[in-house]
C-alpha cells in the first residue's frame, strides 16, 4: 500500500506534541479545519517514464498543483512544497495516462448501439479511466452532448478521461454533400473531421478522391485536421496526395511499400493501427480466453458475456465471410505495423473501441499486446500510447510528464519497459492530480 501523508496531519501532530511539552494550561492545538490544508501533491520516489522516449528517472518527485504538473525531476533536485500532501511511491513506476487516438463514446448499451447520451458519454469516459486510459479521441458518432462534456474538462477537479470529438463521420457521394457535413460538424464545435474511405470488402460505396480531396481542403480552410478510415494501400497513397493529416486504421489488403513509409515520415502523418478492431470481428466465434481474465471481468457486464457465449451468436461469427476475411486482415495489419514502425513512421495507439463488443479500457491493453507481437518494443509502445498519441492528435496539454501538462498519470507496481503487460499492474490512476476509481480497486 502507498503511504500518503497530508500536511495537515503533520501540523496537527506537531502541535499536539508541542502542547504536551508545554503543559495543560497552554493554548489548545488547532483543529483540522484550522490546520494548513494540502493544496499540492508530491509523488515521491517513483521511477518516472515520461512518455517522451527519454531514459527513465529513478527516485523522482512529481509536484502537482491545480491539476497540472508544477515540477518533475530527481528527488534530490525537486523541492517538495510545504503545503503538499506527500505520496510515497518508492518502488513504483509512474507513466503518463494512456491516450486512445481512435475510440468512440456514448452510443452503446449492452450490445446495442444508437443510445447516445451525456450519461453514456460520462460512463464510458470513467470506464476508460479505470484502465488508465485518460484521454480519448472519439472519431465519429459524436453529438452535441459530447462537445458539452469536452467543454467542461479543463478544470482541476476532473475525475474522468478527457474527450475530443469528430462529430458525424463525413460521407457523401458528391463534394457538395460531403462539405455540408463538414460545415455542420464545424458548427457543432468538433476537434477533427473524420472520413471513411472504404468499401467494406467490396460491399458498399467508397468515397472517391474528388470527394475526399474536397473534404480535406474544406476542413483545412476551417482549421480542422482530417482523420481517415481506410483499408487499401492505394487509398493511403491517394489520401496523402490530398493532404490528409492522420491515418486511423491499418492498411490491410497487402504489404505496405517503402514509398508509403517514406511519404508518411516526410509529411509527418501519423498511423493508428486499431488492431483490436479486427479482433472484434471474429474473436466471438468461440468463447475468448479473455472472458476468464480478472482484468477484463473487473468491468464486464454478465448479461453481455452471456449473450456472446450463446451458441447462435458464436455460429453467426463462424459463418460470417467478412469475419474470416478480417481475421486474415489482422495478420496483414500487424505485419504492416511492424514495417512502418521500423521505418520511423510515428505510431499512435488507437483501438476503435466503443461499438458493441469492443470493450473500452480492456481492449486498449489488448492493443498494446498486439503491438508488441508486431515487433514494437515496450518503450516504443508506451510512447505511441502517450507522447506520440498526443502529438498526432494535436493535444498540447497531455501525453508526457513535464511541467505545465495536466497531471494525468498511472502509478504502476511493475516496470512497463520490461513488458507492456506491466501496464496492467495499476496501483492507481490520476486525472488532473485526482485519484480516480480504477480496476485495481
PDB file of C-alpha atoms in Angstrom, residues 85-246:
ATOM      1  CA  UNK A  85       0.402  16.091   0.516  1.00  0.00           C
ATOM      2  CA  UNK A  86       3.201  13.547   0.102  1.00  0.00           C
ATOM      3  CA  UNK A  87       2.563  10.254  -1.662  1.00  0.00           C
ATOM      4  CA  UNK A  88       5.394   7.801  -1.048  1.00  0.00           C
ATOM      5  CA  UNK A  89       5.735   5.894  -4.329  1.00  0.00           C
ATOM      6  CA  UNK A  90       9.065   4.228  -3.636  1.00  0.00           C
ATOM      7  CA  UNK A  91       9.468   1.126  -5.780  1.00  0.00           C
ATOM      8  CA  UNK A  92       6.686   2.122  -8.194  1.00  0.00           C
ATOM      9  CA  UNK A  93       6.778   3.347 -11.794  1.00  0.00           C
ATOM     10  CA  UNK A  94       4.935   6.489 -12.889  1.00  0.00           C
ATOM     11  CA  UNK A  95       3.859   6.913 -16.518  1.00  0.00           C
ATOM     12  CA  UNK A  96       1.526   9.305 -18.340  1.00  0.00           C
ATOM     13  CA  UNK A  97      -2.074   8.274 -18.692  1.00  0.00           C
ATOM     14  CA  UNK A  98      -2.697   6.341 -21.892  1.00  0.00           C
ATOM     15  CA  UNK A  99      -4.221   8.114 -24.892  1.00  0.00           C
ATOM     16  CA  UNK A 100      -6.546   6.291 -27.262  1.00  0.00           C
ATOM     17  CA  UNK A 101      -6.155   8.169 -30.529  1.00  0.00           C
ATOM     18  CA  UNK A 102      -9.144   6.375 -32.076  1.00  0.00           C
ATOM     19  CA  UNK A 103     -12.074   5.459 -29.877  1.00  0.00           C
ATOM     20  CA  UNK A 104     -15.798   6.112 -29.658  1.00  0.00           C
ATOM     21  CA  UNK A 105     -18.086   7.012 -26.767  1.00  0.00           C
ATOM     22  CA  UNK A 106     -21.665   7.366 -25.710  1.00  0.00           C
ATOM     23  CA  UNK A 107     -23.691   5.132 -28.024  1.00  0.00           C
ATOM     24  CA  UNK A 108     -23.535   1.561 -26.719  1.00  0.00           C
ATOM     25  CA  UNK A 109     -25.736  -0.058 -24.089  1.00  0.00           C
ATOM     26  CA  UNK A 110     -25.047  -3.750 -23.675  1.00  0.00           C
ATOM     27  CA  UNK A 111     -24.709  -4.998 -27.246  1.00  0.00           C
ATOM     28  CA  UNK A 112     -26.836  -2.268 -28.834  1.00  0.00           C
ATOM     29  CA  UNK A 113     -25.725   0.955 -30.449  1.00  0.00           C
ATOM     30  CA  UNK A 114     -27.784   4.059 -31.020  1.00  0.00           C
ATOM     31  CA  UNK A 115     -28.106   5.189 -27.401  1.00  0.00           C
ATOM     32  CA  UNK A 116     -26.001   8.356 -27.465  1.00  0.00           C
ATOM     33  CA  UNK A 117     -26.463  10.481 -24.353  1.00  0.00           C
ATOM     34  CA  UNK A 118     -24.474  12.618 -21.958  1.00  0.00           C
ATOM     35  CA  UNK A 119     -24.914   9.969 -19.272  1.00  0.00           C
ATOM     36  CA  UNK A 120     -23.448   7.283 -21.527  1.00  0.00           C
ATOM     37  CA  UNK A 121     -20.547   9.508 -22.599  1.00  0.00           C
ATOM     38  CA  UNK A 122     -19.582  10.116 -18.971  1.00  0.00           C
ATOM     39  CA  UNK A 123     -19.981   6.419 -18.133  1.00  0.00           C
ATOM     40  CA  UNK A 124     -17.649   5.454 -20.969  1.00  0.00           C
ATOM     41  CA  UNK A 125     -15.046   8.042 -20.000  1.00  0.00           C
ATOM     42  CA  UNK A 126     -14.989   6.734 -16.431  1.00  0.00           C
ATOM     43  CA  UNK A 127     -14.634   3.181 -17.737  1.00  0.00           C
ATOM     44  CA  UNK A 128     -11.689   4.164 -19.928  1.00  0.00           C
ATOM     45  CA  UNK A 129     -10.097   5.959 -16.973  1.00  0.00           C
ATOM     46  CA  UNK A 130     -10.418   2.900 -14.742  1.00  0.00           C
ATOM     47  CA  UNK A 131      -7.990   1.107 -17.082  1.00  0.00           C
ATOM     48  CA  UNK A 132      -5.548   4.027 -17.199  1.00  0.00           C
ATOM     49  CA  UNK A 133      -6.827   5.479 -20.487  1.00  0.00           C
ATOM     50  CA  UNK A 134      -7.050   9.130 -19.501  1.00  0.00           C
ATOM     51  CA  UNK A 135      -7.690  10.722 -22.922  1.00  0.00           C
ATOM     52  CA  UNK A 136      -9.959   9.510 -25.725  1.00  0.00           C
ATOM     53  CA  UNK A 137     -10.139  10.889 -29.257  1.00  0.00           C
ATOM     54  CA  UNK A 138     -13.638   9.939 -30.399  1.00  0.00           C
ATOM     55  CA  UNK A 139     -13.589   9.668 -34.174  1.00  0.00           C
ATOM     56  CA  UNK A 140     -17.196   9.541 -35.185  1.00  0.00           C
ATOM     57  CA  UNK A 141     -20.748   9.333 -33.951  1.00  0.00           C
ATOM     58  CA  UNK A 142     -20.383  12.292 -31.607  1.00  0.00           C
ATOM     59  CA  UNK A 143     -23.351  14.504 -30.815  1.00  0.00           C
ATOM     60  CA  UNK A 144     -23.617  17.917 -29.101  1.00  0.00           C
ATOM     61  CA  UNK A 145     -23.656  16.284 -25.660  1.00  0.00           C
ATOM     62  CA  UNK A 146     -20.096  15.121 -26.309  1.00  0.00           C
ATOM     63  CA  UNK A 147     -18.995  18.648 -27.139  1.00  0.00           C
ATOM     64  CA  UNK A 148     -20.568  19.835 -23.887  1.00  0.00           C
ATOM     65  CA  UNK A 149     -18.637  17.209 -21.938  1.00  0.00           C
ATOM     66  CA  UNK A 150     -15.391  18.251 -23.633  1.00  0.00           C
ATOM     67  CA  UNK A 151     -16.009  21.895 -22.753  1.00  0.00           C
ATOM     68  CA  UNK A 152     -16.187  21.003 -19.055  1.00  0.00           C
ATOM     69  CA  UNK A 153     -12.892  19.123 -18.770  1.00  0.00           C
ATOM     70  CA  UNK A 154     -10.129  21.720 -18.408  1.00  0.00           C
ATOM     71  CA  UNK A 155     -10.580  22.001 -14.652  1.00  0.00           C
ATOM     72  CA  UNK A 156      -8.514  20.804 -11.668  1.00  0.00           C
ATOM     73  CA  UNK A 157     -11.472  18.798 -10.364  1.00  0.00           C
ATOM     74  CA  UNK A 158     -11.727  16.469 -13.395  1.00  0.00           C
ATOM     75  CA  UNK A 159     -12.468  12.863 -12.426  1.00  0.00           C
ATOM     76  CA  UNK A 160     -12.819  11.027 -15.767  1.00  0.00           C
ATOM     77  CA  UNK A 161     -10.992  10.664 -19.069  1.00  0.00           C
ATOM     78  CA  UNK A 162     -10.650  13.672 -21.351  1.00  0.00           C
ATOM     79  CA  UNK A 163     -12.599  13.675 -24.595  1.00  0.00           C
ATOM     80  CA  UNK A 164     -12.025  15.143 -28.057  1.00  0.00           C
ATOM     81  CA  UNK A 165     -14.598  14.675 -30.796  1.00  0.00           C
ATOM     82  CA  UNK A 166     -15.071  14.462 -34.561  1.00  0.00           C
ATOM     83  CA  UNK A 167     -18.849  14.629 -34.811  1.00  0.00           C
ATOM     84  CA  UNK A 168     -20.560  12.660 -37.558  1.00  0.00           C
ATOM     85  CA  UNK A 169     -18.340  10.640 -39.904  1.00  0.00           C
ATOM     86  CA  UNK A 170     -18.360  12.595 -43.154  1.00  0.00           C
ATOM     87  CA  UNK A 171     -19.950  10.749 -46.061  1.00  0.00           C
ATOM     88  CA  UNK A 172     -21.452  11.927 -49.331  1.00  0.00           C
ATOM     89  CA  UNK A 173     -21.171  10.888 -52.955  1.00  0.00           C
ATOM     90  CA  UNK A 174     -20.534  14.449 -54.134  1.00  0.00           C
ATOM     91  CA  UNK A 175     -18.151  17.119 -52.853  1.00  0.00           C
ATOM     92  CA  UNK A 176     -21.077  19.409 -52.079  1.00  0.00           C
ATOM     93  CA  UNK A 177     -22.904  16.873 -49.932  1.00  0.00           C
ATOM     94  CA  UNK A 178     -19.751  15.990 -48.031  1.00  0.00           C
ATOM     95  CA  UNK A 179     -18.850  19.631 -47.436  1.00  0.00           C
ATOM     96  CA  UNK A 180     -22.288  20.230 -45.936  1.00  0.00           C
ATOM     97  CA  UNK A 181     -21.420  17.632 -43.312  1.00  0.00           C
ATOM     98  CA  UNK A 182     -18.059  19.285 -42.700  1.00  0.00           C
ATOM     99  CA  UNK A 183     -19.807  22.603 -42.112  1.00  0.00           C
ATOM    100  CA  UNK A 184     -22.312  21.005 -39.759  1.00  0.00           C
ATOM    101  CA  UNK A 185     -19.596  19.352 -37.713  1.00  0.00           C
ATOM    102  CA  UNK A 186     -17.588  22.565 -37.568  1.00  0.00           C
ATOM    103  CA  UNK A 187     -20.629  24.478 -36.347  1.00  0.00           C
ATOM    104  CA  UNK A 188     -21.059  21.905 -33.575  1.00  0.00           C
ATOM    105  CA  UNK A 189     -17.519  22.621 -32.396  1.00  0.00           C
ATOM    106  CA  UNK A 190     -15.584  19.467 -33.282  1.00  0.00           C
ATOM    107  CA  UNK A 191     -11.834  18.945 -32.941  1.00  0.00           C
ATOM    108  CA  UNK A 192     -11.368  16.782 -36.060  1.00  0.00           C
ATOM    109  CA  UNK A 193     -13.103  15.771 -39.253  1.00  0.00           C
ATOM    110  CA  UNK A 194     -13.351  12.021 -39.858  1.00  0.00           C
ATOM    111  CA  UNK A 195     -13.814  10.500 -43.312  1.00  0.00           C
ATOM    112  CA  UNK A 196     -14.345   6.901 -44.326  1.00  0.00           C
ATOM    113  CA  UNK A 197     -12.603   5.672 -47.472  1.00  0.00           C
ATOM    114  CA  UNK A 198     -13.553   2.004 -47.517  1.00  0.00           C
ATOM    115  CA  UNK A 199     -15.935  -0.262 -49.418  1.00  0.00           C
ATOM    116  CA  UNK A 200     -16.401  -2.851 -46.641  1.00  0.00           C
ATOM    117  CA  UNK A 201     -14.688  -5.645 -48.548  1.00  0.00           C
ATOM    118  CA  UNK A 202     -16.341  -4.628 -51.806  1.00  0.00           C
ATOM    119  CA  UNK A 203     -19.897  -4.465 -50.488  1.00  0.00           C
ATOM    120  CA  UNK A 204     -20.566  -0.705 -50.300  1.00  0.00           C
ATOM    121  CA  UNK A 205     -19.799   2.648 -51.909  1.00  0.00           C
ATOM    122  CA  UNK A 206     -16.319   4.050 -51.237  1.00  0.00           C
ATOM    123  CA  UNK A 207     -15.626   7.777 -51.073  1.00  0.00           C
ATOM    124  CA  UNK A 208     -13.819   8.885 -54.228  1.00  0.00           C
ATOM    125  CA  UNK A 209     -10.691  11.056 -54.483  1.00  0.00           C
ATOM    126  CA  UNK A 210     -12.605  14.111 -55.708  1.00  0.00           C
ATOM    127  CA  UNK A 211     -14.891  13.942 -52.671  1.00  0.00           C
ATOM    128  CA  UNK A 212     -12.249  13.322 -50.026  1.00  0.00           C
ATOM    129  CA  UNK A 213      -9.994  15.886 -51.653  1.00  0.00           C
ATOM    130  CA  UNK A 214     -12.738  18.495 -51.305  1.00  0.00           C
ATOM    131  CA  UNK A 215     -13.372  17.467 -47.691  1.00  0.00           C
ATOM    132  CA  UNK A 216      -9.708  17.752 -46.750  1.00  0.00           C
ATOM    133  CA  UNK A 217      -9.380  21.139 -48.415  1.00  0.00           C
ATOM    134  CA  UNK A 218     -12.588  22.416 -46.860  1.00  0.00           C
ATOM    135  CA  UNK A 219     -11.708  21.158 -43.395  1.00  0.00           C
ATOM    136  CA  UNK A 220      -8.278  22.753 -43.558  1.00  0.00           C
ATOM    137  CA  UNK A 221      -9.846  26.076 -44.508  1.00  0.00           C
ATOM    138  CA  UNK A 222     -11.812  25.806 -41.257  1.00  0.00           C
ATOM    139  CA  UNK A 223      -8.684  24.937 -39.278  1.00  0.00           C
ATOM    140  CA  UNK A 224      -9.713  21.321 -38.715  1.00  0.00           C
ATOM    141  CA  UNK A 225      -7.421  18.303 -39.220  1.00  0.00           C
ATOM    142  CA  UNK A 226      -8.753  15.278 -41.103  1.00  0.00           C
ATOM    143  CA  UNK A 227      -8.501  11.680 -39.888  1.00  0.00           C
ATOM    144  CA  UNK A 228      -9.140   8.931 -42.429  1.00  0.00           C
ATOM    145  CA  UNK A 229     -10.523   5.424 -42.110  1.00  0.00           C
ATOM    146  CA  UNK A 230      -9.108   3.202 -44.855  1.00  0.00           C
ATOM    147  CA  UNK A 231      -8.375  -0.394 -45.785  1.00  0.00           C
ATOM    148  CA  UNK A 232      -6.420  -0.341 -49.047  1.00  0.00           C
ATOM    149  CA  UNK A 233      -2.820   0.678 -49.748  1.00  0.00           C
ATOM    150  CA  UNK A 234      -3.891   2.528 -52.897  1.00  0.00           C
ATOM    151  CA  UNK A 235      -6.185   4.743 -50.841  1.00  0.00           C
ATOM    152  CA  UNK A 236      -3.419   5.502 -48.355  1.00  0.00           C
ATOM    153  CA  UNK A 237      -1.392   6.985 -51.205  1.00  0.00           C
ATOM    154  CA  UNK A 238      -4.410   8.848 -52.563  1.00  0.00           C
ATOM    155  CA  UNK A 239      -5.186  10.361 -49.174  1.00  0.00           C
ATOM    156  CA  UNK A 240      -1.589  11.504 -48.792  1.00  0.00           C
ATOM    157  CA  UNK A 241      -1.841  13.122 -52.222  1.00  0.00           C
ATOM    158  CA  UNK A 242      -4.870  15.033 -50.935  1.00  0.00           C
ATOM    159  CA  UNK A 243      -3.144  16.202 -47.745  1.00  0.00           C
ATOM    160  CA  UNK A 244      -4.747  14.006 -45.072  1.00  0.00           C
ATOM    161  CA  UNK A 245      -3.480  14.615 -41.533  1.00  0.00           C
ATOM    162  CA  UNK A 246      -3.900  11.261 -39.795  1.00  0.00           C
TER     163      UNK A 246
END
